[in-house]
PDB file of C-alpha atoms in Angstrom:
ATOM      1  CA  MET A   1      17.751  12.457 -20.001  1.00 36.00           C
ATOM      2  CA  GLU A   2      18.042  13.678 -16.347  1.00 36.00           C
ATOM      3  CA  PHE A   3      20.023  11.265 -13.610  1.00 33.00           C
ATOM      4  CA  ARG A   4      18.080  10.299 -10.731  1.00 32.00           C
ATOM      5  CA  PRO A   5      19.737   8.147  -7.835  1.00 33.00           C
ATOM      6  CA  PRO A   6      17.924   5.147  -6.996  1.00 32.00           C
ATOM      7  CA  ILE A   7      15.741   4.381  -3.903  1.00 32.00           C
ATOM      8  CA  THR A   8      18.134   3.003  -1.686  1.00 34.00           C
ATOM      9  CA  PHE A   9      16.518  -0.492   0.280  1.00 35.00           C
ATOM     10  CA  SER A  10      15.852   1.569   3.665  1.00 39.00           C
ATOM     11  CA  GLN A  11      13.221   3.720   1.686  1.00 42.00           C
ATOM     12  CA  VAL A  12      11.309   0.596   0.509  1.00 40.00           C
ATOM     13  CA  SER A  13      11.453  -1.311   3.377  1.00 40.00           C
ATOM     14  CA  ALA A  14       9.430  -4.330   5.121  1.00 39.00           C
ATOM     15  CA  ASP A  15      10.250  -2.225   8.326  1.00 38.00           C
ATOM     16  CA  PRO A  16       7.558   0.116   9.058  1.00 35.00           C
ATOM     17  CA  SER A  17      10.053   2.546  11.331  1.00 35.00           C
ATOM     18  CA  ALA A  18      12.412   2.526   7.827  1.00 38.00           C
ATOM     19  CA  GLU A  19      13.022   6.068   7.029  1.00 33.00           C
ATOM     20  CA  ARG A  20      11.972   7.135   3.815  1.00 39.00           C
ATOM     21  CA  ASP A  21      14.252  10.262   2.661  1.00 41.00           C
ATOM     22  CA  VAL A  22      13.073  10.757  -0.988  1.00 40.00           C
ATOM     23  CA  PRO A  23       9.656  12.542  -1.097  1.00 44.00           C
ATOM     24  CA  ALA A  24       7.126  10.712  -2.968  1.00 47.00           C
ATOM     25  CA  ASP A  25       6.931  13.104  -5.750  1.00 47.00           C
ATOM     26  CA  LYS A  26      10.591  12.687  -6.458  1.00 41.00           C
ATOM     27  CA  ARG A  27      10.655   9.230  -6.986  1.00 41.00           C
ATOM     28  CA  ASN A  28      10.783   7.637 -10.210  1.00 42.00           C
ATOM     29  CA  GLY A  29      11.050   4.098 -10.069  1.00 51.00           C
ATOM     30  CA  CYS A  30      12.243   1.191  -7.483  1.00 51.00           C
ATOM     31  CA  PRO A  31      15.231  -0.623  -8.681  1.00 68.00           C
ATOM     32  CA  TRP A  32      14.756  -4.673  -9.110  1.00 71.00           C
ATOM     33  CA  HIS A  33      17.364  -5.316  -6.670  1.00 73.00           C
ATOM     34  CA  ASP A  34      15.492  -3.323  -3.990  1.00 81.00           C
ATOM     35  CA  VAL A  35      12.584  -5.592  -4.743  1.00 85.00           C
ATOM     36  CA  VAL A  36      14.579  -8.809  -4.690  1.00 85.00           C
ATOM     37  CA  ALA A  37      15.964  -7.672  -1.546  1.00 86.00           C
ATOM     38  CA  LEU A  38      12.742  -6.763  -0.013  1.00 87.00           C
ATOM     39  CA  LEU A  39      10.808  -9.879  -1.064  1.00 92.00           C
ATOM     40  CA  ARG A  40      13.859 -11.849   0.006  1.00 91.00           C
ATOM     41  CA  GLY A  41      13.604  -9.836   3.357  1.00 90.00           C
ATOM     42  CA  VAL A  42      10.060 -11.212   4.326  1.00 93.00           C
ATOM     43  CA  LYS A  43      10.857 -14.508   2.951  1.00 94.00           C
ATOM     44  CA  LEU A  44       8.953 -14.668  -0.439  1.00 94.00           C
ATOM     45  CA  ARG A  45      10.160 -15.943  -3.462  1.00 94.00           C
ATOM     46  CA  PRO A  46      10.944 -12.985  -5.988  1.00 92.00           C
ATOM     47  CA  THR A  47       8.856 -14.364  -9.026  1.00 93.00           C
ATOM     48  CA  ARG A  48       8.212 -12.505 -12.030  1.00 92.00           C
ATOM     49  CA  GLN A  49       4.989 -11.371 -11.192  1.00 93.00           C
ATOM     50  CA  ARG A  50       6.107 -10.425  -7.281  1.00 94.00           C
ATOM     51  CA  MET A  51       8.612  -8.365  -9.097  1.00 93.00           C
ATOM     52  CA  ALA A  52       6.598  -6.725 -11.541  1.00 93.00           C
ATOM     53  CA  LEU A  53       3.814  -5.999  -9.003  1.00 95.00           C
ATOM     54  CA  GLY A  54       6.171  -5.167  -6.419  1.00 93.00           C
ATOM     55  CA  TRP A  55       8.389  -2.851  -8.680  1.00 91.00           C
ATOM     56  CA  LEU A  56       4.742  -0.826  -9.673  1.00 93.00           C
ATOM     57  CA  LEU A  57       3.565  -0.620  -6.111  1.00 92.00           C
ATOM     58  CA  PHE A  58       6.697   0.565  -4.393  1.00 88.00           C
ATOM     59  CA  ALA A  59       8.037   2.735  -7.180  1.00 83.00           C
ATOM     60  CA  LYS A  60       5.718   5.782  -6.580  1.00 82.00           C
ATOM     61  CA  GLY A  61       6.096   6.027  -2.580  1.00 84.00           C
ATOM     62  CA  ASP A  62       2.928   5.811  -0.430  1.00 89.00           C
ATOM     63  CA  ARG A  63      -0.217   5.129  -2.029  1.00 91.00           C
ATOM     64  CA  HIS A  64      -3.498   3.548  -1.579  1.00 94.00           C
ATOM     65  CA  LEU A  65      -4.554   1.232  -4.727  1.00 94.00           C
ATOM     66  CA  THR A  66      -7.431  -1.425  -5.059  1.00 94.00           C
ATOM     67  CA  ALA A  67      -6.276  -4.765  -6.850  1.00 96.00           C
ATOM     68  CA  GLU A  68      -8.369  -3.426 -10.098  1.00 96.00           C
ATOM     69  CA  MET A  69      -6.443  -0.131  -9.939  1.00 94.00           C
ATOM     70  CA  LEU A  70      -2.965  -2.270  -9.844  1.00 96.00           C
ATOM     71  CA  TYR A  71      -4.172  -4.629 -12.412  1.00 97.00           C
ATOM     72  CA  GLU A  72      -4.972  -1.466 -14.950  1.00 96.00           C
ATOM     73  CA  GLU A  73      -1.685  -0.127 -13.860  1.00 95.00           C
ATOM     74  CA  ALA A  74       0.189  -3.514 -14.883  1.00 95.00           C
ATOM     75  CA  ASN A  75      -1.675  -3.505 -18.026  1.00 95.00           C
ATOM     76  CA  ARG A  76      -0.636  -0.103 -19.109  1.00 95.00           C
ATOM     77  CA  ALA A  77       2.700  -1.261 -18.295  1.00 93.00           C
ATOM     78  CA  LYS A  78       2.165  -4.070 -20.538  1.00 94.00           C
ATOM     79  CA  ILE A  79       2.727  -6.441 -17.647  1.00 93.00           C
ATOM     80  CA  ALA A  80       0.984  -9.679 -18.188  1.00 93.00           C
ATOM     81  CA  VAL A  81      -0.640 -10.722 -15.207  1.00 95.00           C
ATOM     82  CA  SER A  82      -4.196 -11.593 -14.277  1.00 96.00           C
ATOM     83  CA  LEU A  83      -6.640 -10.331 -12.061  1.00 97.00           C
ATOM     84  CA  ALA A  84      -6.096 -13.108 -10.025  1.00 97.00           C
ATOM     85  CA  THR A  85      -2.692 -13.044  -9.468  1.00 96.00           C
ATOM     86  CA  VAL A  86      -2.999  -9.562  -8.834  1.00 97.00           C
ATOM     87  CA  TYR A  87      -5.286 -10.233  -5.753  1.00 96.00           C
ATOM     88  CA  ASN A  88      -3.076 -13.117  -4.578  1.00 97.00           C
ATOM     89  CA  THR A  89       0.043 -11.027  -4.620  1.00 97.00           C
ATOM     90  CA  LEU A  90      -1.792  -8.320  -2.578  1.00 97.00           C
ATOM     91  CA  HIS A  91      -2.779 -10.592  -0.001  1.00 96.00           C
ATOM     92  CA  GLN A  92       0.556 -12.335   0.232  1.00 96.00           C
ATOM     93  CA  PHE A  93       2.225  -8.873   0.768  1.00 96.00           C
ATOM     94  CA  THR A  94      -0.295  -7.750   3.108  1.00 94.00           C
ATOM     95  CA  GLU A  95       0.268 -11.192   5.128  1.00 94.00           C
ATOM     96  CA  VAL A  96       4.212 -10.634   5.438  1.00 94.00           C
ATOM     97  CA  GLY A  97       3.547  -6.821   6.242  1.00 92.00           C
ATOM     98  CA  LEU A  98       4.269  -5.085   3.437  1.00 93.00           C
ATOM     99  CA  LEU A  99       1.031  -3.955   2.958  1.00 94.00           C
ATOM    100  CA  ARG A 100      -2.082  -2.621   5.100  1.00 92.00           C
ATOM    101  CA  GLN A 101      -5.608  -3.774   3.907  1.00 92.00           C
ATOM    102  CA  VAL A 102      -8.142  -1.076   4.343  1.00 91.00           C
ATOM    103  CA  ALA A 103     -11.576  -2.356   4.073  1.00 87.00           C
ATOM    104  CA  ILE A 104     -14.208   0.319   2.601  1.00 86.00           C
ATOM    105  CA  GLU A 105     -17.900  -0.569   2.175  1.00 77.00           C
ATOM    106  CA  GLY A 106     -17.568  -4.477   3.154  1.00 71.00           C
ATOM    107  CA  SER A 107     -16.156  -5.921  -0.121  1.00 72.00           C
ATOM    108  CA  LYS A 108     -14.188  -2.861  -1.483  1.00 83.00           C
ATOM    109  CA  ALA A 109     -10.472  -2.954  -0.185  1.00 91.00           C
ATOM    110  CA  TYR A 110      -7.886  -0.775  -0.654  1.00 93.00           C
ATOM    111  CA  PHE A 111      -4.020  -1.701  -0.241  1.00 94.00           C
ATOM    112  CA  ASP A 112      -1.578   0.704   1.646  1.00 93.00           C
ATOM    113  CA  THR A 113       1.943   0.838   0.764  1.00 92.00           C
ATOM    114  CA  ASN A 114       2.589   3.066   4.303  1.00 90.00           C
ATOM    115  CA  ASN A 115       2.550   0.168   6.709  1.00 85.00           C
ATOM    116  CA  SER A 116       3.292   2.531   9.451  1.00 85.00           C
ATOM    117  CA  GLN A 117       0.324   3.421  12.304  1.00 85.00           C
ATOM    118  CA  HIS A 118      -2.134   5.709  10.713  1.00 88.00           C
ATOM    119  CA  HIS A 119      -5.880   6.450   9.811  1.00 87.00           C
ATOM    120  CA  HIS A 120      -7.736   7.074   6.608  1.00 88.00           C
ATOM    121  CA  PHE A 121     -10.094   9.780   5.602  1.00 87.00           C
ATOM    122  CA  PHE A 122     -12.472   8.361   2.895  1.00 88.00           C
ATOM    123  CA  ILE A 123     -13.411  10.962   0.229  1.00 88.00           C
ATOM    124  CA  GLU A 124     -16.954   9.195  -0.831  1.00 86.00           C
ATOM    125  CA  ASP A 125     -17.497  10.682  -3.931  1.00 86.00           C
ATOM    126  CA  LYS A 126     -13.881  10.239  -5.425  1.00 88.00           C
ATOM    127  CA  ASN A 127     -13.452   6.666  -3.894  1.00 84.00           C
ATOM    128  CA  ASP A 128     -10.100   8.146  -2.546  1.00 85.00           C
ATOM    129  CA  LEU A 129      -7.945   7.436   0.693  1.00 87.00           C
ATOM    130  CA  ILE A 130      -6.062  10.165   2.353  1.00 87.00           C
ATOM    131  CA  ASP A 131      -3.629   9.286   5.182  1.00 86.00           C
ATOM    132  CA  ILE A 132      -4.175  10.893   8.605  1.00 89.00           C
ATOM    133  CA  PRO A 133      -1.429  10.624  11.082  1.00 87.00           C
ATOM    134  CA  SER A 134      -2.397   8.600  14.060  1.00 83.00           C
ATOM    135  CA  SER A 135      -1.551  11.601  16.270  1.00 86.00           C
ATOM    136  CA  GLU A 136      -4.465  13.331  14.827  1.00 88.00           C
ATOM    137  CA  VAL A 137      -6.909  10.535  15.863  1.00 85.00           C
ATOM    138  CA  ALA A 138      -7.556  10.027  19.618  1.00 85.00           C
ATOM    139  CA  VAL A 139      -9.092   6.632  19.908  1.00 81.00           C
ATOM    140  CA  GLY A 140     -10.879   5.638  23.457  1.00 83.00           C
ATOM    141  CA  LYS A 141     -10.529   2.796  25.421  1.00 86.00           C
ATOM    142  CA  ALA A 142     -10.485  -0.377  23.305  1.00 88.00           C
ATOM    143  CA  PRO A 143     -12.468  -3.202  23.899  1.00 90.00           C
ATOM    144  CA  THR A 144     -11.437  -6.533  25.675  1.00 92.00           C
ATOM    145  CA  PRO A 145     -10.907  -9.044  22.846  1.00 91.00           C
ATOM    146  CA  PRO A 146     -12.400 -12.334  23.707  1.00 94.00           C
ATOM    147  CA  GLU A 147     -10.583 -15.187  25.415  1.00 95.00           C
ATOM    148  CA  GLY A 148      -7.417 -16.600  23.074  1.00 96.00           C
ATOM    149  CA  TYR A 149      -7.394 -13.197  20.953  1.00 94.00           C
ATOM    150  CA  GLU A 150      -5.520 -10.111  20.799  1.00 93.00           C
ATOM    151  CA  ILE A 151      -6.274  -6.535  19.097  1.00 89.00           C
ATOM    152  CA  ALA A 152      -3.748  -6.887  15.709  1.00 86.00           C
ATOM    153  CA  ARG A 153      -4.504  -2.801  15.261  1.00 81.00           C
ATOM    154  CA  ILE A 154      -7.456  -0.344  15.182  1.00 83.00           C
ATOM    155  CA  ASP A 155      -8.302   1.070  11.864  1.00 83.00           C
ATOM    156  CA  VAL A 156     -10.032   4.546  11.999  1.00 85.00           C
ATOM    157  CA  VAL A 157     -12.051   5.960   8.690  1.00 86.00           C
ATOM    158  CA  VAL A 158     -13.105   8.782   8.409  1.00 86.00           C
ATOM    159  CA  ARG A 159     -15.960   9.417   5.589  1.00 88.00           C
ATOM    160  CA  LEU A 160     -15.898  12.517   3.508  1.00 90.00           C
ATOM    161  CA  ARG A 161     -18.147  14.428   1.712  1.00 90.00           C
ATOM    162  CA  ARG A 162     -18.601  17.644   0.186  1.00 90.00           C
ATOM    163  CA  LYS A 163     -20.606  20.328   2.087  1.00 89.00           C
ATOM    164  CA  ARG A 164     -24.174  20.961   1.147  1.00 87.00           C
ATOM    165  CA  GLY A 165     -25.643  24.335   0.258  1.00 77.00           C
TER     166      GLY A 165
END
């Protein structure tokens, strides 16, 4: 068995500017104590379900998942959680800034473990998201929000399909 050093807390941090030194393809799992620290750092109690789902979410680096994808992954890992628990946990993680929610086609939502400022390509025939660095997209003048509101963020989703012919 090959020894792989554990991921440090800074690599799985709630701080979007945290340095992630280990390439995603070299990560093999997120140590439980890092998930505990991550959850406590955002004032979430580390319940069994949050721990298990947090480990699955953050163990493989930056990625995009739907609730259904995470639910299937949990089932394959023999983690007993309901789909409702997965949805609730993903929304809790999003509310505290651990995840970003990316809405596609109205009701379809992906959850992004990369919570830094960036945009997305959506590959229509694969239902897949790919990150676009924010420096690659120029957003023009933002509209003035209504009285009492502020812009939380601007998300750009560029839809892609294969060239025809």
